[in-house]
Amino acid sequence: ELSELDWNGPELEYIVKWRQLTEGREWKELVVETSPYTVNNTPTFTPYQIQVQASNQFGVGPKPRTIIGYSGEDYPLVNPDRVAVLNESSSSVRVTWSPVPADSLRGHLRGYNVGVSSVHRARRPLAGYRARPRDP
């Protein structure tokens, strides 16, 4: 957002443009007076091309660069599959699983939560762990 000292003319406005990144989509445009502007009713975690251009009563500013942004994230649609446990010693186990398919993530995968509890004691969690995905 520009400060009043940088307006260089009355009636400062912002021309906000966005469209889904898929081919053939039309640009949508709205003129607003302040920042920020929220685009609503978008599909989950969808890439968009976005442009913001300043304008005042004397005309529009330079052509804006196009950036890529994503609509909001949501919980993954499925849990990891093929969960298995291997005893490594009397005090440790290895837990493995198949990754969640990319098309069901609905956002960035930040990690997996692994809960551990004892079957010999009351069924309360002993510990919780967060496993981060490996880099490809």
XYZ file of C-alpha atoms in Angstrom:
136
model
C 0.000 0.000 0.000
C 1.302 3.458 -0.886
C 1.606 6.141 1.781
C -0.224 9.453 1.115
C 3.115 11.083 0.305
C 3.543 8.692 -2.634
C 0.073 9.153 -4.119
C 1.196 11.844 -6.584
C -2.403 12.604 -7.375
C -5.865 12.494 -5.854
C -8.240 9.524 -5.855
C -5.700 6.728 -5.435
C -7.179 3.312 -6.179
C -5.867 -0.192 -6.824
C -6.917 -2.324 -9.778
C -6.865 -5.924 -8.561
C -6.954 -8.658 -11.231
C -6.978 -12.434 -10.768
C -7.670 -15.616 -12.718
C -7.136 -19.321 -12.248
C -3.864 -20.480 -13.730
C -5.570 -23.006 -16.026
C -5.720 -22.069 -19.716
C -8.652 -20.142 -21.104
C -9.730 -18.525 -17.845
C -10.862 -14.913 -18.013
C -9.365 -12.205 -15.811
C -11.647 -10.908 -13.071
C -11.080 -7.314 -12.007
C -12.106 -5.069 -9.153
C -11.114 -1.510 -8.195
C -10.518 -1.022 -4.453
C -9.375 1.927 -2.367
C -7.370 0.080 0.300
C -5.216 -2.988 0.830
C -5.773 -5.876 1.406
C -8.521 -7.368 -0.753
C -9.742 -10.947 -0.232
C -10.978 -13.027 -3.172
C -13.808 -15.259 -1.908
C -15.596 -18.370 -3.169
C -12.502 -20.014 -4.643
C -11.864 -23.758 -4.939
C -9.480 -25.233 -2.345
C -5.737 -24.777 -2.959
C -5.981 -23.600 -6.561
C -3.225 -21.549 -8.248
C -4.138 -18.046 -9.426
C -2.402 -15.369 -11.456
C -2.672 -12.056 -9.591
C -1.925 -8.452 -10.572
C -2.293 -5.219 -8.595
C -1.915 -1.842 -10.297
C -2.115 1.663 -8.782
C -4.364 4.260 -10.384
C -5.400 7.864 -9.686
C -7.337 10.596 -11.505
C -4.384 11.149 -13.865
C -4.230 7.535 -15.041
C -2.863 4.100 -14.246
C 0.620 3.238 -13.074
C 3.077 0.946 -14.867
C 1.951 -2.501 -15.974
C 2.138 -4.743 -12.897
C 4.058 -7.984 -12.757
C 1.989 -11.149 -12.468
C 2.500 -13.282 -9.367
C 1.189 -16.755 -8.573
C -0.815 -17.250 -5.391
C -2.964 -20.074 -4.046
C -6.436 -20.115 -2.583
C -6.819 -21.486 0.949
C -5.698 -24.885 2.136
C -7.751 -27.566 3.853
C -7.226 -30.898 5.595
C -6.044 -33.820 3.428
C -8.875 -35.986 2.089
C -7.313 -39.297 3.236
C -4.995 -40.677 5.915
C -1.663 -42.353 5.188
C -2.047 -45.960 4.060
C -0.150 -49.172 4.885
C 0.891 -48.169 8.401
C 3.331 -50.721 9.830
C 5.382 -51.114 13.019
C 8.712 -52.944 13.293
C 10.362 -53.672 16.653
C 13.954 -52.474 16.473
C 14.908 -53.127 20.102
C 13.314 -53.542 23.520
C 12.900 -49.762 23.701
C 12.271 -48.632 20.122
C 10.005 -49.273 17.157
C 10.073 -48.080 13.559
C 6.762 -46.768 12.214
C 6.349 -46.616 8.424
C 3.495 -45.651 6.100
C 2.730 -44.861 2.484
C 2.541 -41.144 1.724
C -0.790 -39.448 1.163
C -1.421 -39.121 -2.607
C -0.631 -35.612 -3.877
C -4.101 -35.156 -5.393
C -5.706 -35.573 -1.960
C -3.489 -33.130 -0.019
C -5.460 -29.910 -0.659
C -2.433 -27.865 0.420
C 1.226 -28.158 1.396
C 2.167 -31.305 3.318
C 3.774 -30.055 6.536
C 4.214 -33.402 8.248
C 2.580 -36.443 9.804
C 1.454 -36.744 13.434
C 2.397 -40.077 15.005
C 0.786 -40.984 18.342
C 2.184 -43.693 20.626
C 0.371 -45.423 23.493
C 0.954 -48.498 25.617
C -1.357 -51.513 25.433
C -0.218 -52.673 28.907
C -1.264 -49.491 30.722
C -4.367 -47.390 30.640
C -5.061 -46.353 27.057
C -3.609 -42.885 27.249
C -1.007 -41.508 24.900
C 2.596 -41.844 26.064
C 3.914 -39.346 23.533
C 3.175 -37.601 20.288
C 5.619 -37.047 17.443
C 5.618 -34.993 14.288
C 7.300 -36.534 11.259
C 8.221 -34.158 8.436
C 8.002 -35.279 4.803
C 11.295 -36.037 3.117
C 12.513 -33.794 0.319
C 12.192 -35.510 -3.081
